[in-house]
Tab-separated table of C-alpha atoms and ligand atoms in Angstrom:
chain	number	residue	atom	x	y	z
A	1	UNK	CA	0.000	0.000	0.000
A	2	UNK	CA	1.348	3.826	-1.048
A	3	UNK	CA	2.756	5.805	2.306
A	4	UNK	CA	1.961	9.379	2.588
A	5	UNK	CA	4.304	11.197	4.738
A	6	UNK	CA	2.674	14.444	5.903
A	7	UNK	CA	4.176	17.773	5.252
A	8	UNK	CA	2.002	20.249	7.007
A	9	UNK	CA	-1.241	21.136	8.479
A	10	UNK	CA	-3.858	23.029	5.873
A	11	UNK	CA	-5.758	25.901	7.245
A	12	UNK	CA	-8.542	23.699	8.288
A	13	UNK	CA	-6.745	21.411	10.101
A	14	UNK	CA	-6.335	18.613	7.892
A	15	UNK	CA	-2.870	16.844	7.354
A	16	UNK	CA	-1.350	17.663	3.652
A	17	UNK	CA	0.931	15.127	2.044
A	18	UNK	CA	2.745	15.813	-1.629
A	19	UNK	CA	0.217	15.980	-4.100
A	20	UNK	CA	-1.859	17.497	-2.151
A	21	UNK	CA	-3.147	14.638	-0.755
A	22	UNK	CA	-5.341	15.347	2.347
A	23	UNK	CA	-5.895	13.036	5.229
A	24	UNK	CA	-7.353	14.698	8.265
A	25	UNK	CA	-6.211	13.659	11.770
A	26	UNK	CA	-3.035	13.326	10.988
A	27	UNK	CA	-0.139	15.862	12.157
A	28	UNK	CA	2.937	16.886	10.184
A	29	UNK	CA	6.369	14.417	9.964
A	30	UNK	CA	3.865	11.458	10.077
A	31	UNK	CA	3.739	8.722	7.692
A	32	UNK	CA	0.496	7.387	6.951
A	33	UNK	CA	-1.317	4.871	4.587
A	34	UNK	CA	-5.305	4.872	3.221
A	35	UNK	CA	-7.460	4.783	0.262
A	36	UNK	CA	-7.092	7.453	-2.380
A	37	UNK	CA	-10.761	8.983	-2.986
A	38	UNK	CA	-9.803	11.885	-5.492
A	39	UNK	CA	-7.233	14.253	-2.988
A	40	UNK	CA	-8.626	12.890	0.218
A	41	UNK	CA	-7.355	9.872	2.043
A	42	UNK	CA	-9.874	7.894	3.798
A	43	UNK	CA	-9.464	4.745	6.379
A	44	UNK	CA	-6.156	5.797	7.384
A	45	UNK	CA	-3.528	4.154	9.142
A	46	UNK	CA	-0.671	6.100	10.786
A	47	UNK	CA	2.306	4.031	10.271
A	48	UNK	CA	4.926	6.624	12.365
A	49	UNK	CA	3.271	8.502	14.525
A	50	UNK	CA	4.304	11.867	15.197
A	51	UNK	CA	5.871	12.637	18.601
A	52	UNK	CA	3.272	15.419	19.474
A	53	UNK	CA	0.300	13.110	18.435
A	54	UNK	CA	-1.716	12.558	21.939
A	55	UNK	CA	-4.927	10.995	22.906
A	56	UNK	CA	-8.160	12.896	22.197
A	57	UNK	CA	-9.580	14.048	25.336
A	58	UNK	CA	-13.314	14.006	23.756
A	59	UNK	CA	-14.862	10.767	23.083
A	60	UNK	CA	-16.810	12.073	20.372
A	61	UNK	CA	-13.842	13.234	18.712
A	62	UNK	CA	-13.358	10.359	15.890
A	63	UNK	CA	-17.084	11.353	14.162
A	64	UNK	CA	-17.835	14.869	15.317
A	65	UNK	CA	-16.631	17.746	13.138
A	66	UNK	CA	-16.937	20.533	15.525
A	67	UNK	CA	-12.815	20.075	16.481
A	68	UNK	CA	-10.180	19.350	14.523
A	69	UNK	CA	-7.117	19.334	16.116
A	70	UNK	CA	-7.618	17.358	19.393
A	71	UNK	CA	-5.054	14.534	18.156
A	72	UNK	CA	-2.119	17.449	18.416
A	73	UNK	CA	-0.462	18.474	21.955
A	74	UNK	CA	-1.143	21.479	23.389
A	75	UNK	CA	1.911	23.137	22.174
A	76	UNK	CA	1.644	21.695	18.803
A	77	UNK	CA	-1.742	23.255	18.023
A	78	UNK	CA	-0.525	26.955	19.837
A	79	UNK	CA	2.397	27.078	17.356
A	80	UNK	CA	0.907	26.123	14.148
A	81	UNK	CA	-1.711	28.784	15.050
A	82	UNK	CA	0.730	31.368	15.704
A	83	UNK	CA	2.737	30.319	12.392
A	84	UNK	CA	-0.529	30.449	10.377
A	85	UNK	CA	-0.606	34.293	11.804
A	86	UNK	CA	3.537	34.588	10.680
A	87	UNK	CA	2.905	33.074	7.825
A	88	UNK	CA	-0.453	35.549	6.464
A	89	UNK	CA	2.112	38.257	7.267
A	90	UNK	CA	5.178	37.346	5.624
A	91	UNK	CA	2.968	36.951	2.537
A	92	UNK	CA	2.652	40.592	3.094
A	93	UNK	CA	6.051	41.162	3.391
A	94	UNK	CA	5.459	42.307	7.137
A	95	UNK	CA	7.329	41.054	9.594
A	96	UNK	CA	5.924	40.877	13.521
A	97	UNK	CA	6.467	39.985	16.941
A	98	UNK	CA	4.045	37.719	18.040
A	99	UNK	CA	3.072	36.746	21.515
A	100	UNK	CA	2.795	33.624	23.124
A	101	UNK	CA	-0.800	31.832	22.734
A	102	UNK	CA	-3.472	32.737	25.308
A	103	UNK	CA	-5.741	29.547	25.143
A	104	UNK	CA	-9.136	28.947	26.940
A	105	UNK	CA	-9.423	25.988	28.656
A	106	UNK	CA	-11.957	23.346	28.130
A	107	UNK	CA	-15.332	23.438	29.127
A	108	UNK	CA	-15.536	27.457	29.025
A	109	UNK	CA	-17.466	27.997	25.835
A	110	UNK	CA	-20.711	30.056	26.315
A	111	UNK	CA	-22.453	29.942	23.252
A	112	UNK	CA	-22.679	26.993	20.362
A	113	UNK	CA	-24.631	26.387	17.415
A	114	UNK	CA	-26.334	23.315	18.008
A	115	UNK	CA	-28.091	21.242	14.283
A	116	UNK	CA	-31.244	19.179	15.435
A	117	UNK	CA	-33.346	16.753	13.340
A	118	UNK	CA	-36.914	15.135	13.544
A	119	UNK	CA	-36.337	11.406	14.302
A	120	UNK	CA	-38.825	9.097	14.445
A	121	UNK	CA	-38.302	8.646	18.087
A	122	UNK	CA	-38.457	11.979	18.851
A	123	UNK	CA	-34.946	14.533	18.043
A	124	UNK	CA	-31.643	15.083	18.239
A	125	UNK	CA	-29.295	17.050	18.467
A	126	UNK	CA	-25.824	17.701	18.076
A	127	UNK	CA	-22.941	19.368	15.974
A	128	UNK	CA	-22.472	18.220	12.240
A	129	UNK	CA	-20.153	14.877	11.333
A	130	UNK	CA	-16.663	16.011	10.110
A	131	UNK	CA	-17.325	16.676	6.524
A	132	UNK	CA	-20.926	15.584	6.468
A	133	UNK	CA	-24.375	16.635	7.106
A	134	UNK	CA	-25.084	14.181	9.546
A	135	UNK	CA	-25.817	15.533	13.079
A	136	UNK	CA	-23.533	13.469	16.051
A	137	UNK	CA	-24.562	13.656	19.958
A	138	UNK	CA	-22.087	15.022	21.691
A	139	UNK	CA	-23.234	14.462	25.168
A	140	UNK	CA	-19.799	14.463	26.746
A	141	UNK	CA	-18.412	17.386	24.828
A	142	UNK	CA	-15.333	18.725	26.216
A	143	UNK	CA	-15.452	22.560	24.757
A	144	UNK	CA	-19.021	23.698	25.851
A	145	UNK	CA	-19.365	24.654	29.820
A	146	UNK	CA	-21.401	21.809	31.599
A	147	UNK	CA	-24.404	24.422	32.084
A	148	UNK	CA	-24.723	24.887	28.035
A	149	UNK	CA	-25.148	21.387	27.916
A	150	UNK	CA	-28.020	21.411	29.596
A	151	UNK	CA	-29.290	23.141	25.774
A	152	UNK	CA	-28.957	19.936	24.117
A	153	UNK	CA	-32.710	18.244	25.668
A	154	UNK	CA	-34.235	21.309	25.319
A	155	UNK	CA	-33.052	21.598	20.988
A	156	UNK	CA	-34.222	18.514	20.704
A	157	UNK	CA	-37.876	19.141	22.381
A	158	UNK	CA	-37.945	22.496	20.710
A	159	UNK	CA	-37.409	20.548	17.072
A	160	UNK	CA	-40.098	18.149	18.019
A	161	UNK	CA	-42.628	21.142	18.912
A	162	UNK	CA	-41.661	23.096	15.573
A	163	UNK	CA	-39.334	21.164	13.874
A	164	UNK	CA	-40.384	20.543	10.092
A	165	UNK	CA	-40.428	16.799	9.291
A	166	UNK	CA	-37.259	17.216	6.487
A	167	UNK	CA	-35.243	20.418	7.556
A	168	UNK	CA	-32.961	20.813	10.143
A	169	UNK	CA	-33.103	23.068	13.341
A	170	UNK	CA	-30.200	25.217	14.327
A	171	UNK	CA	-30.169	26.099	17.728
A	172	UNK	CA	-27.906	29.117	18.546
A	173	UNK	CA	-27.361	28.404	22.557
A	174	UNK	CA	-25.779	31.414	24.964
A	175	UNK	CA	-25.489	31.374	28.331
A	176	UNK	CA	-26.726	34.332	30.242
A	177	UNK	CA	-26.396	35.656	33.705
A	178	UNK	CA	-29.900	33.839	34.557
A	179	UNK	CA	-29.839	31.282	32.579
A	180	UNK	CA	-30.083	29.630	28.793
A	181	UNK	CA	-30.711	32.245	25.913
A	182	UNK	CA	-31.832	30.200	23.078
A	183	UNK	CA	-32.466	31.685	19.483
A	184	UNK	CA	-34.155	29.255	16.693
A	185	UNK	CA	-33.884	29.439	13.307
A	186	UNK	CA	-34.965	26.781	10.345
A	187	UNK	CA	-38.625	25.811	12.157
A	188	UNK	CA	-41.766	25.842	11.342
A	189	UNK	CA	-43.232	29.388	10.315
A	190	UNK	CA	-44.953	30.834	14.081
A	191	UNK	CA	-49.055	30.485	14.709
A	192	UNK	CA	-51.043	30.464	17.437
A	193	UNK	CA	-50.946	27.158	18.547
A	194	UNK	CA	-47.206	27.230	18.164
A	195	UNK	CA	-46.725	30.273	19.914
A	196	UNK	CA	-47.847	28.163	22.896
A	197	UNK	CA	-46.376	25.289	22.781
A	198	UNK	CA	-43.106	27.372	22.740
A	199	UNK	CA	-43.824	29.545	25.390
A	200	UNK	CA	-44.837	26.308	27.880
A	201	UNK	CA	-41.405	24.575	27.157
A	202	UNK	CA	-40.054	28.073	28.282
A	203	UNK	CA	-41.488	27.742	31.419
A	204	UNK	CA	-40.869	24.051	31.273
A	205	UNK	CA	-37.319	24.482	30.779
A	206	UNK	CA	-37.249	27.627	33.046
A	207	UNK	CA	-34.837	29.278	29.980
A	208	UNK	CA	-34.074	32.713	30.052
A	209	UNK	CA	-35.015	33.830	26.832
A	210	UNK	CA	-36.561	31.824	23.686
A	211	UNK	CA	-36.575	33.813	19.974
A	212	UNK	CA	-38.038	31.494	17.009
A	213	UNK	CA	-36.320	33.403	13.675
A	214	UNK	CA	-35.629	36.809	15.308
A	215	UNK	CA	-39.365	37.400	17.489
A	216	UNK	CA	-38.986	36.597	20.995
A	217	UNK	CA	-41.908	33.978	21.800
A	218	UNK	CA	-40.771	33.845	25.112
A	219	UNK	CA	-38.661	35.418	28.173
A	220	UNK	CA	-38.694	34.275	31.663
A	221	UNK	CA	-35.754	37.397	32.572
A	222	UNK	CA	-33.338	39.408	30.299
A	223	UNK	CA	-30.893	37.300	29.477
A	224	UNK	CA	-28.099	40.165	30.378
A	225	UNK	CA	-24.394	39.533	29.598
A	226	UNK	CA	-21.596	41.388	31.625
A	227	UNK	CA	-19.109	43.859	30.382
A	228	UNK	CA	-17.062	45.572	32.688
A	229	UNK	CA	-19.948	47.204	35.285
A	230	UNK	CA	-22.436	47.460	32.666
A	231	UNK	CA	-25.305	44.615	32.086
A	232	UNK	CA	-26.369	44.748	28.388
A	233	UNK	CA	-29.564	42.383	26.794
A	234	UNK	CA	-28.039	41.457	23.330
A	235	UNK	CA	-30.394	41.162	20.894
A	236	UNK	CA	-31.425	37.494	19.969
A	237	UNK	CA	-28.212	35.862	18.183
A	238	UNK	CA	-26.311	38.700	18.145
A	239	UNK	CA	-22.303	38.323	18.657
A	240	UNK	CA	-20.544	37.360	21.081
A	241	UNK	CA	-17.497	36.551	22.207
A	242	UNK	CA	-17.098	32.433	22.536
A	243	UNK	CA	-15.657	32.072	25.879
A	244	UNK	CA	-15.284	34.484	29.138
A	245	UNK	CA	-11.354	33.705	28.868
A	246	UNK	CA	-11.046	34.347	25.859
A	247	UNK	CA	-13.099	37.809	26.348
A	248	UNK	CA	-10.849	39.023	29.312
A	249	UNK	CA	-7.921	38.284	27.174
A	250	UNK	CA	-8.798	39.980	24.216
A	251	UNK	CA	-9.600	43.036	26.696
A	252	UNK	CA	-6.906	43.111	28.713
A	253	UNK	CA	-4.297	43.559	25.464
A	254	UNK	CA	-6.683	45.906	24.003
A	255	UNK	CA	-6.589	48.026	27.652
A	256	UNK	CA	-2.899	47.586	27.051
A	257	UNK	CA	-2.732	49.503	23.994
A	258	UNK	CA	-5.072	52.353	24.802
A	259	UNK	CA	-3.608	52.408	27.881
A	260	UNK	CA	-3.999	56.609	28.957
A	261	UNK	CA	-6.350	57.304	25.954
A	262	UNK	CA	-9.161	59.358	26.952
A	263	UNK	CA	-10.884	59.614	23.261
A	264	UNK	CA	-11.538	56.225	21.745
A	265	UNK	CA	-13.212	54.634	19.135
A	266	UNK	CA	-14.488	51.485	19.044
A	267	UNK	CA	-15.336	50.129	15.620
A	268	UNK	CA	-17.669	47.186	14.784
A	269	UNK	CA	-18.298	47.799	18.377
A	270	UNK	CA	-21.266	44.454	18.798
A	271	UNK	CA	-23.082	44.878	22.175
A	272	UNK	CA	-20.130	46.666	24.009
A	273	UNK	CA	-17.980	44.249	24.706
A	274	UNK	CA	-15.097	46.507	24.725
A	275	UNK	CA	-16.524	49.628	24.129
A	276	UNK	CA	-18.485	49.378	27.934
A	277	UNK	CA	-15.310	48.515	29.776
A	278	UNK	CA	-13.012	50.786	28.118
A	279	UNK	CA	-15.727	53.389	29.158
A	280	UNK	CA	-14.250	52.661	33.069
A	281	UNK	CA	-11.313	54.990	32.119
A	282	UNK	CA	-12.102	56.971	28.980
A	283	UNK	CA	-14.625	58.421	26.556
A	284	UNK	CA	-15.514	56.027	23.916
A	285	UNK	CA	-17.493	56.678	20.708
A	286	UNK	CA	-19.167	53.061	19.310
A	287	UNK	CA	-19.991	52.390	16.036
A	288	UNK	CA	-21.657	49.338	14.844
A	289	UNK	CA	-24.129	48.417	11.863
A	290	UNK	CA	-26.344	46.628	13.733
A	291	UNK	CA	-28.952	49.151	15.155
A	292	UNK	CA	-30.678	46.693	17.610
A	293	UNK	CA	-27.054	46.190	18.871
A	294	UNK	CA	-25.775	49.568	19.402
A	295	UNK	CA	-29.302	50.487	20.645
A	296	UNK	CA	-28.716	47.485	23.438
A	297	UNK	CA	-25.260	48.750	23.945
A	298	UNK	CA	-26.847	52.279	24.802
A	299	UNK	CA	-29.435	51.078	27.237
A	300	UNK	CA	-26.410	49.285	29.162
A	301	UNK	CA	-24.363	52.390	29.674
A	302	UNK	CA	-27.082	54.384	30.896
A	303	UNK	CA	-28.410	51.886	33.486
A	304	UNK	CA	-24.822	51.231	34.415
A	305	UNK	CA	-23.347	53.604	37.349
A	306	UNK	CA	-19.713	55.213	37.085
A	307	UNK	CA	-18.806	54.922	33.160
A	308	UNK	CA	-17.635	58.031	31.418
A	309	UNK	CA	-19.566	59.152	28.550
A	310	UNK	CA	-20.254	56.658	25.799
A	311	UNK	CA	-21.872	57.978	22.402
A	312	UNK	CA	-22.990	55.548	19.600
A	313	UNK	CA	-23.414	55.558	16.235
A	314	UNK	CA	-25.260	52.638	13.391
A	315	UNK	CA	-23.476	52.650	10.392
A	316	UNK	CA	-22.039	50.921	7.829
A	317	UNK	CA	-18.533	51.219	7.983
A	318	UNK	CA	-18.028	48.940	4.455
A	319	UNK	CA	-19.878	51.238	2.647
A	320	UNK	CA	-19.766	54.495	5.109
A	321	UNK	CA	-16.368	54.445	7.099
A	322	UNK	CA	-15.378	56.942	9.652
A	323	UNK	CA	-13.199	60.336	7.703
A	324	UNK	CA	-9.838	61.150	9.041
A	325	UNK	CA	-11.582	64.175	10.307
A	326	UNK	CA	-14.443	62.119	12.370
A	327	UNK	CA	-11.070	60.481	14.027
A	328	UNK	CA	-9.115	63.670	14.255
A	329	UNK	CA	-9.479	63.597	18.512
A	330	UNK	CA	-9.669	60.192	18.850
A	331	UNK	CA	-6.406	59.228	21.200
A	332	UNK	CA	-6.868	55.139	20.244
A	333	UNK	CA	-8.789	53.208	17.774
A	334	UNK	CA	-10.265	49.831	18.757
A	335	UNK	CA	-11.413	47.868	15.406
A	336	UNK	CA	-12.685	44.591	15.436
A	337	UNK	CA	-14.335	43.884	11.676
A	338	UNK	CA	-16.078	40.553	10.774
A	339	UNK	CA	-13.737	37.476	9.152
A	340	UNK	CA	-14.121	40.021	5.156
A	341	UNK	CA	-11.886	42.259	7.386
A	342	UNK	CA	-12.452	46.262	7.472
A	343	UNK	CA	-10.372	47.689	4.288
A	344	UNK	CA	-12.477	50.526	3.426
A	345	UNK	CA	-12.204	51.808	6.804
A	346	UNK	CA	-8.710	50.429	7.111
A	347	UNK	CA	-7.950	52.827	4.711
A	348	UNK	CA	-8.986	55.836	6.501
A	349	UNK	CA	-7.274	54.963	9.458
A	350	UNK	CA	-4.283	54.747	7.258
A	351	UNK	CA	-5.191	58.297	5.876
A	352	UNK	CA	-6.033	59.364	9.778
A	353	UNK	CA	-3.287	60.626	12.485
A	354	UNK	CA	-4.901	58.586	14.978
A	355	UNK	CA	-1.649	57.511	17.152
A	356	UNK	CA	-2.567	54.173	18.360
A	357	UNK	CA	-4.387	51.369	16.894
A	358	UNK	CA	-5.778	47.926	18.613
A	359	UNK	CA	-6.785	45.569	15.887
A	360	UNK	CA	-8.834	42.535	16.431
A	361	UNK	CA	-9.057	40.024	14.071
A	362	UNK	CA	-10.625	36.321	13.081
A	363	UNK	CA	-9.385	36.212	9.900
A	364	UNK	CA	-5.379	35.970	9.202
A	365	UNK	CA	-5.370	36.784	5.683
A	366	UNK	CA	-7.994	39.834	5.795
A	367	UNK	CA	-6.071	40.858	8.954
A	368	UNK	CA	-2.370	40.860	7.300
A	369	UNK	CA	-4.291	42.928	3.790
A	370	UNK	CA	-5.213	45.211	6.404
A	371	UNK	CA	-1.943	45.211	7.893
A	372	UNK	CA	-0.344	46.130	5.106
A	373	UNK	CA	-2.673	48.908	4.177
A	374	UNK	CA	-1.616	50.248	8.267
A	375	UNK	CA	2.119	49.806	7.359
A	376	UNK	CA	1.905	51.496	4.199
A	377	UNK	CA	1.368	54.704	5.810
A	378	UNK	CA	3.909	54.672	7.923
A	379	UNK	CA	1.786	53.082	10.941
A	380	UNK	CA	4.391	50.386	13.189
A	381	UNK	CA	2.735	46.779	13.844
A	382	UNK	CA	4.279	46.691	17.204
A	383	UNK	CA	2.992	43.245	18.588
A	384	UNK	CA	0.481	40.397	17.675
A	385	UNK	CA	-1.074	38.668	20.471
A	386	UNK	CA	-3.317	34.966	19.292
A	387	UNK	CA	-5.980	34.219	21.594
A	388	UNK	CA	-7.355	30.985	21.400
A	389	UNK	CA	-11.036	31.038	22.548
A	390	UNK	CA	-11.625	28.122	19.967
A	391	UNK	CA	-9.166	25.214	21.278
A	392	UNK	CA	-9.178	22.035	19.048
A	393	UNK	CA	-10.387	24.396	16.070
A	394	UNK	CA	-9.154	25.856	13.616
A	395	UNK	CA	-10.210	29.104	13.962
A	396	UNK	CA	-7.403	32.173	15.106
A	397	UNK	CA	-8.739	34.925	16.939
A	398	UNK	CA	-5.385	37.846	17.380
A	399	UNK	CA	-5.332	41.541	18.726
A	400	UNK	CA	-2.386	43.330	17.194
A	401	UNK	CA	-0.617	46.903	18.425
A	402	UNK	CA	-0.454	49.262	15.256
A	403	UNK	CA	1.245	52.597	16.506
A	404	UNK	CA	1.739	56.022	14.237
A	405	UNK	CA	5.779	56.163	14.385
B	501	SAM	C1	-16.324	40.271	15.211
B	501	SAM	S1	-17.783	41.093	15.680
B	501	SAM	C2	-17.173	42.110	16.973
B	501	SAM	C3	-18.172	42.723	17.880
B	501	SAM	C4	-17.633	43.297	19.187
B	501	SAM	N1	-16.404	44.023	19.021
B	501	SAM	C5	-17.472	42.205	20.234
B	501	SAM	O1	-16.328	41.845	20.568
B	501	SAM	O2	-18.487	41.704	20.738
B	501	SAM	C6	-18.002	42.155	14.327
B	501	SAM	C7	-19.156	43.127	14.423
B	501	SAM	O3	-19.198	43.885	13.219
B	501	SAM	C8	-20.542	44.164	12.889
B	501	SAM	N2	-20.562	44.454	11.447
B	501	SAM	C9	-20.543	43.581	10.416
B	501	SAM	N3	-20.522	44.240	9.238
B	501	SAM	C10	-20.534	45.562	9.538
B	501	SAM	C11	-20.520	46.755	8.743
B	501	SAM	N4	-20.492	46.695	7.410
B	501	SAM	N5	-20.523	47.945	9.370
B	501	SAM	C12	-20.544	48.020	10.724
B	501	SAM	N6	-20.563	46.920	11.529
B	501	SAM	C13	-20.566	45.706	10.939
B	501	SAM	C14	-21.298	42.912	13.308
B	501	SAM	O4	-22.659	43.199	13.551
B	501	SAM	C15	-20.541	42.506	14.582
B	501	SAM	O5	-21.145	43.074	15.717
């Protein structure tokens, strides 16, 4: 049988032989063997193992697709992250300091987006099959925080109260300061009856908050979420950051960087979840395109006690970004775009004299186009820091220093 010996790791976790061939599950320097199905390998056997191979700690691991790196040590998986980040740069031609990997432990994450089916039995529920549309249990999941599990039941009663007989659920699941936060999306179209039925397994459940496709059909308490000293109510499904770890550690290097600031603005600003804190110490100016975000955002400042003052603003900073002259007494930028990255706005930051920027970014690639853009004009990329809210994945979360030299 053919050996494959395994070069690197692609972006999505997979092992890459010379070809490409892809076999996922496997881990560079390893020398495997398996059935050729056009690029992909498939019942493989590793015939070396590599020395950072270790045990999955998930039972699940072997069918579920929502990890893909368990089968790499801890170290392994923090430096081919941070290389992925070197690597999107380079290809820039820029040239960084990066930090060492802040990574959230297991069992921390807050929110997941659970797929449930119609069985004949009943439901259930789960995260999709690696590669597949298949849903797998994951009862003993190791990333979601034992009180999110608790989610899982209730999916599957909510699919079969309004579940359609051939289309899946998806069940985005937060946790809140008083409980579950649950918001539905792929069921049956609302009526009265339905209406009912939902709001009784609301009370049945004794969850926080229940939308079905945006409208709230049910809320026991406002499912608030904490930044700094301010309570906010996001809006159902909004963003949020995937673990409380990973949160703190994305604020605490963006408090580093505006460190002293007492103008900032915070960009793609979500619910607040920097803008509200940052507000303990200086005067921050949110923008955001969501309205029902920014509009939650507001109502949290003003209810909370001892924040400076905190003015908002929805817009569309693809199509509408903030003018040099908008930033012109801004002391600190905080941006924090979706994964398409921020370049229209990037570029009037680069146009801008705004001294310090904190840039946070899930997207390498869009990140280091940006980067570029920053450097460019003469703007220093002084440190990147990855944060790993999303162990075992492959997703990169990073806050990089950009400072006007
Ligand atoms: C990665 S999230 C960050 C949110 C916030 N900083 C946080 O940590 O919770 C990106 C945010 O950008 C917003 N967004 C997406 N496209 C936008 C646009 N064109 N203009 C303004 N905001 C946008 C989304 O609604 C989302 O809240």
């Amino acid at each position: 049988m053919e050996q494959y010996t395994i070069t690197r790791l692609g972006h999505q976790g997979d092992g890459i032989a010379e070809g490409p061939v892809f076999a996922p599950l496997t881990l560079p320097g390893e020398v495997v063997t398996g059935t050729l199905d056009g690029t992909r390998l498939t019942d493989i056997r590793i015939i070396t193992p590599s020395d950072q191979r270790v045990a999955a700690p998930c039972r699940h691991y072997k069918s579920c697709g929502g990890c893909q790196v368990q089968h790499g040590s801890d170290a392994f998986v923090a430096d081919w992250k941070v290389d992925i980040v070197r690597h999107a740069l380079a290809a820039q031609g820029i040239e960084a300091s990066l930090r060492p990997v802040l990574t959230s432990a297991p069992k921390t994450r807050r929110r997941a987006s659970l797929s449930v089916r119609r069985t004949k039995k009943g439901a259930m529920a789960g995260f999709h099959a690696r590669a597949s549309d298949v849903i797998v249990q994951i009862p003993d999941c190791q990333l979601l925080h034992p009180d999110l599990l608790a989610a899982i039941p209730v999916a599957e009663r909510l699919a079969v109260i309004g579940g359609s007989r051939k289309g899946e659920l998806s069940v985005l699941a937060t946790l809140s300061t008083v409980g579950l936060d649950l918001a539905v999306t792929g069921g049956k179209p609302l009526d009265g009856q339905l209406r009912i039925d939902l709001s009784a397994e609301v009370e049945a459940s004794k969850l926080a908050r229940l939308s079905w496709d945006d409208e709230v059909v049910g809320q026991r308490e406002p499912p608030a979420q904490h930044f700094g000293r301010a309570a906010v109510v996001p809006p159902p499904g909004a963003f949020l950051q995937a673990t409380p770890d990973g949160e703190a550690a994305l604020l605490g290097a963006i408090r580093e960087i505006v460190a002293g600031a007492n103008h900032i603005a915070d960009l793609f600003a979500g619910c607040g979840t920097f803008a509200l804190p940052l507000a303990e110490r200086a005067e921050v100016h949110a923008v955001e395109g969501d309205k029902d975000m920014i509009a939650a955002l507001d109502l949290g400042w003003r209810r909370a006690v001892g924040l400076k003052k905190v003015t908002h603003e929805g817009r569309d900073l693809f199509r509408r970004p903030l003018m040099p002259d908008e930033l012109r007494k801004m002391d600190a930028v905080v941006i924090d775009p979706p994964r398409a990255g921020a370049e229209a706005q990037v570029r009037e930051l680069a146009a801008s004299t705004v001294p310090v920027i904190a840039f946070v970014s899930c997207n390498p690639v869009t990140f280091a186009r940006d980067a570029k853009i920053l450097v460019d004009a003469g703007y220093s990329l002084s440190w990147v820091q990855v944060v790993d809210q999303f162990r075992w994945s492959s997703h990169i979360e990073l806050v990089a220093r950009f400072s006007l030299t």
